Short mmCIF file of C-alpha atoms in Angstrom, two decimals:
data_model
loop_
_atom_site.label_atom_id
_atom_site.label_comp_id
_atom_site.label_asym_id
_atom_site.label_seq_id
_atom_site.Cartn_x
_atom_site.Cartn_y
_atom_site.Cartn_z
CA UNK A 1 123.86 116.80 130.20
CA UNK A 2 121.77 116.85 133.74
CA UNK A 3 118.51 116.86 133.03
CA UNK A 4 116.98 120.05 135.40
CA UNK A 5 113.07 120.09 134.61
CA UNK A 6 110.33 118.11 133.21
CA UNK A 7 107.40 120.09 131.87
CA UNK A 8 104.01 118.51 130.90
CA UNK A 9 101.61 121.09 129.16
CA UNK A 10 98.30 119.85 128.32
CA UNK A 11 97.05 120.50 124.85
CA UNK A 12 93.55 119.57 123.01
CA UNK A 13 93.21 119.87 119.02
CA UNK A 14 90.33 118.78 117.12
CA UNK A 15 89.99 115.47 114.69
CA UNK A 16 88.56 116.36 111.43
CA UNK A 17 87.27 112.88 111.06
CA UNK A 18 87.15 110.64 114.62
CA UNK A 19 88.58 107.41 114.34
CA UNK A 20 86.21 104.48 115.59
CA UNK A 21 86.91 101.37 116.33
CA UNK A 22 85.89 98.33 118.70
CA UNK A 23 87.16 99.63 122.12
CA UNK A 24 86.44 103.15 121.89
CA UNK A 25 86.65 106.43 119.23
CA UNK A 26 88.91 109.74 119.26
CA UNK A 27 87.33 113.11 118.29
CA UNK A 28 89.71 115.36 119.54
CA UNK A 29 93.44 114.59 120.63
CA UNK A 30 93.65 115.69 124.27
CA UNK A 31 97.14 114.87 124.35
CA UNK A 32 100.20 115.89 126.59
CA UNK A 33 103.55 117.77 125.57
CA UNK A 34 106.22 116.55 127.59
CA UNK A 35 109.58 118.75 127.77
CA UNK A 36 113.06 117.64 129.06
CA UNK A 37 115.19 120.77 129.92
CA UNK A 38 118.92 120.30 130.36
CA UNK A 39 121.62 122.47 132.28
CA UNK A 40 123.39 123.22 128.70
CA UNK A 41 119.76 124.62 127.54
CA UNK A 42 118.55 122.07 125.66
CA UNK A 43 114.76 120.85 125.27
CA UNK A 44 114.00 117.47 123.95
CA UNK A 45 109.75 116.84 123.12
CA UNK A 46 108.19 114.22 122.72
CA UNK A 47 103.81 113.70 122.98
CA UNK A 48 101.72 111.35 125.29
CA UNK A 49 98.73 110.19 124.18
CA UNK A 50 95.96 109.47 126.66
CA UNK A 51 94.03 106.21 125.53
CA UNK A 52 91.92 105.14 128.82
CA UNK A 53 90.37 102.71 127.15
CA UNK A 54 93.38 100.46 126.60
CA UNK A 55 95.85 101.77 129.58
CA UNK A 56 93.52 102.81 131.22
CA UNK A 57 95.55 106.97 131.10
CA UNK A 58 94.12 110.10 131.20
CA UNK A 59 95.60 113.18 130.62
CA UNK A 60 95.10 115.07 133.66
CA UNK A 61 96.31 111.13 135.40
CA UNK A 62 99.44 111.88 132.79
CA UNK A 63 99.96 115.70 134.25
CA UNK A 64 99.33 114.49 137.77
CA UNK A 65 102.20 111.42 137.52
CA UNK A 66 104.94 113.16 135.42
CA UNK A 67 104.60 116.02 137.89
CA UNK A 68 104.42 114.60 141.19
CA UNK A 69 106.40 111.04 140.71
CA UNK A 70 108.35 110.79 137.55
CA UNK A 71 109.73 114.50 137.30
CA UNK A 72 111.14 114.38 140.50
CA UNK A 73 112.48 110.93 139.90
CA UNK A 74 114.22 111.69 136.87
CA UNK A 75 115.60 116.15 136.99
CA UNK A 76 119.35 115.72 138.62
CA UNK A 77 120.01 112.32 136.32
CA UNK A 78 122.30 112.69 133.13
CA UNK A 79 120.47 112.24 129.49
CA UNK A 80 122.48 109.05 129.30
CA UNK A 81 121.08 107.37 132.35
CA UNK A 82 118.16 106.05 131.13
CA UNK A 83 118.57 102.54 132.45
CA UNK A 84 118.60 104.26 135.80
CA UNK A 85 115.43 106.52 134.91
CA UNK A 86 113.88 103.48 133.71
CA UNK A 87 114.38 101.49 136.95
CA UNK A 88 113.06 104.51 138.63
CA UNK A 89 109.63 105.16 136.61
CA UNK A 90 108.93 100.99 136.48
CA UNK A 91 108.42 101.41 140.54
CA UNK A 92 105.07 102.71 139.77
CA UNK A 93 102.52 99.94 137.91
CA UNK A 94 101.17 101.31 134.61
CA UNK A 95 101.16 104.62 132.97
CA UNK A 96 102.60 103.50 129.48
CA UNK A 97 102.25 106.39 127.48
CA UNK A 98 103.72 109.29 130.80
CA UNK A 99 107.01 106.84 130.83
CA UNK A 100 107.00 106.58 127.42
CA UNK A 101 107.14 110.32 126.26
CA UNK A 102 109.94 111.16 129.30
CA UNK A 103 111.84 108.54 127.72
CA UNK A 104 111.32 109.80 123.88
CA UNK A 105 112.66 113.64 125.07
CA UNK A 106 115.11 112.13 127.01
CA UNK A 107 116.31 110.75 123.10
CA UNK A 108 115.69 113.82 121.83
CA UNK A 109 117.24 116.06 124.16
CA UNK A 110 120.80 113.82 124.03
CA UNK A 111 120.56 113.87 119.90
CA UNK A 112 120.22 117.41 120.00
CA UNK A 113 123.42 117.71 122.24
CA UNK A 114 125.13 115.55 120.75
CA UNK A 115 124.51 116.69 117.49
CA UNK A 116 123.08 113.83 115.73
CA UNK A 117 119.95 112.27 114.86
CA UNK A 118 118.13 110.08 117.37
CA UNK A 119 117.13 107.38 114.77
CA UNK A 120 121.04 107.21 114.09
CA UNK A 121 122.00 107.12 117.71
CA UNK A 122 119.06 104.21 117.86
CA UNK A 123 120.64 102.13 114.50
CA UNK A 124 120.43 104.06 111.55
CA UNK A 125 118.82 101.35 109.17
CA UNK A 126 117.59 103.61 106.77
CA UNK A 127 115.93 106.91 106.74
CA UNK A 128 112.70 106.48 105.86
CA UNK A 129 109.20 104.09 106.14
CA UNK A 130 106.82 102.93 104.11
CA UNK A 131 103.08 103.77 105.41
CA UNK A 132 100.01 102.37 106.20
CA UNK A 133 96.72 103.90 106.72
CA UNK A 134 94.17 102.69 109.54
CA UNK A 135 90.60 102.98 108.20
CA UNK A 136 88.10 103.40 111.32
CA UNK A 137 84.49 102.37 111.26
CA UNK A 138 82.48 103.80 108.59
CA UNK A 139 80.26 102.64 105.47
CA UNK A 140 82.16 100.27 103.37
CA UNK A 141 81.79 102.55 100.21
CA UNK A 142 82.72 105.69 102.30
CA UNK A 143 85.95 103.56 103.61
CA UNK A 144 86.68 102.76 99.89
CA UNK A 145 86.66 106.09 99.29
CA UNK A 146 89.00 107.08 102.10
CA UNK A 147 91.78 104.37 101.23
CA UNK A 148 91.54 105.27 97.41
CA UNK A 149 91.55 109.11 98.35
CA UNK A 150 94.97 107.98 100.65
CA UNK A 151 96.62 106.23 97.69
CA UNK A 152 96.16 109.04 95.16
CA UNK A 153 97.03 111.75 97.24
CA UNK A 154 99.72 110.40 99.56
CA UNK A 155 100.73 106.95 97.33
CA UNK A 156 99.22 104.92 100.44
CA UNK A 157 98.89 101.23 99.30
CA UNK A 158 99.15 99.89 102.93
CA UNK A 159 95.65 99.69 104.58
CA UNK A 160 94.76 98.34 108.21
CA UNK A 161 91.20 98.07 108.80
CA UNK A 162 89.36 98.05 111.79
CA UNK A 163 87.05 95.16 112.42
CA UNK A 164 85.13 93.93 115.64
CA UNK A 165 81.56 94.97 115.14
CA UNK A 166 78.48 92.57 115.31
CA UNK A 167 77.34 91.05 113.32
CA UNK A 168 80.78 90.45 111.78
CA UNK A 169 79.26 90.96 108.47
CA UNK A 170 79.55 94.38 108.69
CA UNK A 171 83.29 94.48 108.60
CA UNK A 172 83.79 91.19 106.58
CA UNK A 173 81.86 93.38 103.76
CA UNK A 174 84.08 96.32 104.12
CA UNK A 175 86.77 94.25 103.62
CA UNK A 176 85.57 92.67 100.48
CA UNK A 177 84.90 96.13 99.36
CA UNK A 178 88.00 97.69 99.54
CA UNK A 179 89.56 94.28 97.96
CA UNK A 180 87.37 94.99 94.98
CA UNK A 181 87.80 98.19 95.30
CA UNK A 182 91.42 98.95 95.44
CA UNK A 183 92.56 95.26 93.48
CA UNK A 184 94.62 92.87 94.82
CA UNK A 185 98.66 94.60 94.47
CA UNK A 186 97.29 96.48 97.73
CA UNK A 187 98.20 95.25 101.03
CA UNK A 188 94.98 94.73 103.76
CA UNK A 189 95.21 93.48 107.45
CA UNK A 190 92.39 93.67 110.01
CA UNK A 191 92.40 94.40 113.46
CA UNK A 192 89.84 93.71 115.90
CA UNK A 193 90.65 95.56 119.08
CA UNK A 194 89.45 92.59 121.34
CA UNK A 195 85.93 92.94 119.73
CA UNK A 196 84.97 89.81 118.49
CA UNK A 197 84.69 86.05 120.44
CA UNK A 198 87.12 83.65 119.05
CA UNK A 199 84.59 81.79 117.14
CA UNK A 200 83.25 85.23 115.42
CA UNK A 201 86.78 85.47 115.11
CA UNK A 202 86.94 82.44 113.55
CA UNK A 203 84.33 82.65 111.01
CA UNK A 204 85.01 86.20 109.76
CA UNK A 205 88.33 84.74 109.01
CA UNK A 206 86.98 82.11 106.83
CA UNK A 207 84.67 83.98 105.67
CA UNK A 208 87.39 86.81 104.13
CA UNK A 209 89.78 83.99 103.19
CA UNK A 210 89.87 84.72 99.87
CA UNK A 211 90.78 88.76 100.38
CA UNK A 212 94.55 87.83 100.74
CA UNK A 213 94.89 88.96 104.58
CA UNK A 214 98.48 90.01 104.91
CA UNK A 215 97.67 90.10 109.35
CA UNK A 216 95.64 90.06 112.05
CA UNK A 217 95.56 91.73 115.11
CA UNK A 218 94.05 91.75 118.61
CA UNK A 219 90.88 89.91 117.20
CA UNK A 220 89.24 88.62 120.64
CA UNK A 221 90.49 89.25 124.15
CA UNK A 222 93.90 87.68 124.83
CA UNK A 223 92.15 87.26 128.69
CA UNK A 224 90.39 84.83 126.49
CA UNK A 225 93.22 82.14 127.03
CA UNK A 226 92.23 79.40 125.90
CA UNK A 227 90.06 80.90 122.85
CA UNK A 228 92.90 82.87 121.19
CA UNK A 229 94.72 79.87 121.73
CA UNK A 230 92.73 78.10 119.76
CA UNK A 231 91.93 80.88 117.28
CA UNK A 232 95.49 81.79 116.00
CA UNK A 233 96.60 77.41 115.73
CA UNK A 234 94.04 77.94 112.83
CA UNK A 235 94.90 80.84 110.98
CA UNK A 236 96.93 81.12 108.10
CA UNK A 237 98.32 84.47 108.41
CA UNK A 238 100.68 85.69 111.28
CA UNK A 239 98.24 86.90 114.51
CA UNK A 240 99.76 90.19 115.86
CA UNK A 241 99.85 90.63 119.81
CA UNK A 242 99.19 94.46 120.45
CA UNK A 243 97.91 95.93 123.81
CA UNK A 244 98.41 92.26 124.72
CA UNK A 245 101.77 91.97 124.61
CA UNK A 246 103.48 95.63 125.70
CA UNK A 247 106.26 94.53 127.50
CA UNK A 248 109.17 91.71 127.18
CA UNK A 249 107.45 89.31 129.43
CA UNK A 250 104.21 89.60 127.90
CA UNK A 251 105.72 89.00 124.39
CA UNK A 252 107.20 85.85 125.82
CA UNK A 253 104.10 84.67 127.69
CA UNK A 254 101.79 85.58 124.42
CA UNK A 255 104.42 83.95 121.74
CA UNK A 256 105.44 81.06 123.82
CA UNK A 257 101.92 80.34 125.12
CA UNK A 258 101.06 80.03 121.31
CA UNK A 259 98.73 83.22 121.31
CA UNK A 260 100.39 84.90 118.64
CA UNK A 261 102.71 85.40 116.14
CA UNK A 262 103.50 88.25 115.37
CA UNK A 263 104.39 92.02 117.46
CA UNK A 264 102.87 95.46 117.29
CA UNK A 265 105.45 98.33 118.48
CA UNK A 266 104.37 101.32 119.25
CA UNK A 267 106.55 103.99 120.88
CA UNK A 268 103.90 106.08 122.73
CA UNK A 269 103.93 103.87 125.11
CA UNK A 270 107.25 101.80 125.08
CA UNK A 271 109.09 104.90 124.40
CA UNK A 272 112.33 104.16 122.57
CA UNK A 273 114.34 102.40 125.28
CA UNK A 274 111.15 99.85 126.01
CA UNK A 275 110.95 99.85 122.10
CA UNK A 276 114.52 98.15 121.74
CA UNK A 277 114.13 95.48 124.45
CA UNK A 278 110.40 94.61 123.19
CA UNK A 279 111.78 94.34 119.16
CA UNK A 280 115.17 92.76 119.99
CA UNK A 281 112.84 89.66 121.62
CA UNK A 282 110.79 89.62 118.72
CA UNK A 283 114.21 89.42 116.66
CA UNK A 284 115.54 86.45 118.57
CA UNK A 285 112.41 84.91 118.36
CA UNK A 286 111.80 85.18 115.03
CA UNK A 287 108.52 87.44 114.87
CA UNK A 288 107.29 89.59 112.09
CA UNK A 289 107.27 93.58 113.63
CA UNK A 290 104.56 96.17 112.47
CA UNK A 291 105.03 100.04 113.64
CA UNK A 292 101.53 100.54 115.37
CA UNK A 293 99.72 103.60 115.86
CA UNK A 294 98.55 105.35 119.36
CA UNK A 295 96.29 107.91 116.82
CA UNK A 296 99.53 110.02 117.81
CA UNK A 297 99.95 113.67 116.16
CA UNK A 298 102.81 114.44 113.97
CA UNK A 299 105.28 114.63 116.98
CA UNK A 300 104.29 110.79 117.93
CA UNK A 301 104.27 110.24 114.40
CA UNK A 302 107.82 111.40 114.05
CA UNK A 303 108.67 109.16 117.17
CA UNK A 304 107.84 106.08 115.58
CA UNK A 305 109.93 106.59 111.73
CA UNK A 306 112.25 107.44 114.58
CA UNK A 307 112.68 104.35 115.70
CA UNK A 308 111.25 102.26 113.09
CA UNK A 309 113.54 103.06 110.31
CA UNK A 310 116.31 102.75 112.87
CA UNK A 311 116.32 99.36 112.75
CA UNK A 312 116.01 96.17 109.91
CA UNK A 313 113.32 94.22 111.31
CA UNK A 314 110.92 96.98 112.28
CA UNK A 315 111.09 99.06 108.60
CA UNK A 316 110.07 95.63 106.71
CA UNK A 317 106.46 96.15 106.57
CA UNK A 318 104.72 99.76 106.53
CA UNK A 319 104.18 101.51 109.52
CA UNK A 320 100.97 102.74 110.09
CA UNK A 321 102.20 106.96 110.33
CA UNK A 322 99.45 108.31 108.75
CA UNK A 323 96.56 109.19 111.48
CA UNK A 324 98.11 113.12 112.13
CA UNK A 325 96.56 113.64 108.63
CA UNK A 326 92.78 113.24 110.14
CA UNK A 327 93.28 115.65 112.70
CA UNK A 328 92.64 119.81 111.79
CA UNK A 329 95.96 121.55 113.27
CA UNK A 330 99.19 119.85 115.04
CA UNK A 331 102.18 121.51 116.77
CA UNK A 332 104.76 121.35 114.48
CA UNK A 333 106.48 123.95 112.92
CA UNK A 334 106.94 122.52 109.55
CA UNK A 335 104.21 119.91 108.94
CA UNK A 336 104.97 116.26 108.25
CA UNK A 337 104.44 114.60 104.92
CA UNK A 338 103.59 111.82 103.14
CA UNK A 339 104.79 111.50 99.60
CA UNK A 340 104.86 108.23 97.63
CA UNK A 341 103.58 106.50 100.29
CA UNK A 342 106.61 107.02 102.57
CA UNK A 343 107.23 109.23 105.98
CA UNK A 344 111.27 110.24 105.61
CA UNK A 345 113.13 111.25 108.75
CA UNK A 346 114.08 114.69 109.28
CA UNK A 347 117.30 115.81 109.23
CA UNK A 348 119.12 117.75 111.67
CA UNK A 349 119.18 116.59 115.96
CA UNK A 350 117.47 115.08 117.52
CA UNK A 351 114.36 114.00 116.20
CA UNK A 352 115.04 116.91 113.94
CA UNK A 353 111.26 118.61 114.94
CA UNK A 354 110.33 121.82 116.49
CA UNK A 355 107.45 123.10 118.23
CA UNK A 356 105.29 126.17 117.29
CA UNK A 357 105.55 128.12 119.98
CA UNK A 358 102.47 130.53 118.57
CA UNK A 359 100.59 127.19 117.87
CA UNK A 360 100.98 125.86 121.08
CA UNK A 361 99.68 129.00 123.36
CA UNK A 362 96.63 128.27 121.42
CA UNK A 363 95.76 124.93 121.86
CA UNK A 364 97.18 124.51 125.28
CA UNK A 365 94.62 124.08 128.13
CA UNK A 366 96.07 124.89 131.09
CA UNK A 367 96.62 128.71 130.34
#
């Protein structure tokens, strides 16, 4: 089980529909395909998603750091030394999303030896997650149509919307509109990516208190100390750190600092060893976990039902799984699905996925 290569293979496939939001949009998913080789001749995969403007990553930065630090860190360790690859990659500062996907393959790679499914090695809660939808920037009656479109064809009925435009009215009437829109046994939460002030903050809130909020996330800047301080003490519904609070000691200095409530996990860029120590925190301190979304393909996608339906706490609320069905081709050779508003695991080892070898020559950039 010695790991003997790393590979990272750039790839670039087109969004159907780009995803806006406050800090930034995706039209096309310029993403990296990391591969962990073994001396018995296995492969584990896993994706890294480049999102500069929240880590600040790149994908050629993501090529140029798993190939010249992390690779050579990690090839001559065992598959089950990943507290030791860990300890290894965490020398150099940042680069969330290239640990991240080394960790993931590593996962996959020992389920497929092993013979067994990585969500099973990880817990084995269940085998399947309820999912939510993220609804980017658009016209409220074109957003209405997207979430209704989502709950007929896939049984959505889990929506987060993105907020964090000025004025505020903008969003505050999209959410009203898909309230009306879709009735009230739907489930809505907002998230702001750092967009708003806390006092606009403040006032949408107020302002959409009667649309039944189930969160919010990431409203105003968490740099803004004092102001998200002083924003979540008066909300009624559970504040959810996100690119705030990506590690254990920023979930402790966000929660105990009283600027927020509640976690976002996302395994692009806690991979699923980061993942554990991040939600078993928010378990012995008594936060509410969402699933969160990197805009990840169907192999990220995968990642996270992975790991969320692995475990009690993190497969409570829907995880939001759905964003692979915006974009116009993925890598997979059987395509994930959404039926009844759920994303099931797949069986077989691993992470129970393989790649399109034909698929991938075509959308790889660096051939």
């Amino acid at each position: 089980m010695k790991i003997t290569a790393i590979d990272a293979i750039p790839f670039r496939i087109p969004y159907v529909k780009p995803l806006k939001f406050a800090s930034g949009e995706v039209h096309v998913a310029d993403h990296v395909l990391v591969r962990v080789h073994t001396d018995d001749g296995v492969v584990g995969v896993a994706e890294a998603p480049p999102r500069p403007f929240t880590y600040g990553e790149t994908q050629r930065g993501i090529l140029a750091v798993i190939e010249t630090i992390f690779a050579p860190q990690v090839v001559g360790l065992a598959l089950t030394d990943r507290e030791q690859m860990a300890a290894l990659m965490g020398r150099t500062v940042g680069n969330p999303t290239a640990k991240a996907a080394i960790d993931m393959a590593v996962w996959d790679a020992l389920g497929r030896t092993l013979g067994l499914p990585v969500s099973e090695l990880l817990g084995g809660y269940t085998d399947r997650m309820r999912v939510s939808h993220m609804l980017g920037f658009d016209r409220p009656a074109a957003m209405v149509d997207e979430a209704e479109r989502m709950r007929d064809v896939h049984g959505i009925t889990t929506f987060k919307v993105k907020v964090g435009r000025r004025p505020a009215a903008l969003d505050v009437a999209v959410v009203r509109a898909l309230r009306e829109g879709l009735g009230p046994d739907v489930v809505l939460y907002v998230d702001g990516n750092r967009g708003w002030t806390a006092s606009e903050s403040a006032r949408a809130m107020r302002q959409m208190a009667d649309l039944d909020l189930a969160f919010a996330e990431e409203l105003n800047p968490a740099d803004d100390v004092l102001g998200r301080r002083w924003l979540v003490q008066q909300l009624d519904v559970p504040f959810i750190a996100d690119e705030s609070a990506t590690t254990p000691a920023e979930v402790t200095r966000e929660v105990l600092g009283g600027s927020a409530t509640a976690l976002s996990v996302k395994t692009a860029r806690t991979g699923f060893t980061g993942s554990q120590r991040v939600l078993h925190l928010a378990e012995g301190l008594g936060l509410e976990v969402v699933m969160g979304n990197q805009i990840d393909g169907q192999l990220g996608s995968i990642c996270t039902v992975a790991f969320g339906a692995a475990h009690q706490r993190s497969s409570l609320h829907a995880g939001e799984l759905s964003n692979f069905l915006d974009m116009s081709d993925d890598l997979l050779t059987e395509p994930l699905r959404i039926e009844n508003g759920e994303l099931a695991l797949r069986p077989g080892a691993g992470l129970g996925v393989e790649i399109d070898d034909d698929k991938l020559r075509r959308y790889r950039t660096d051939s």
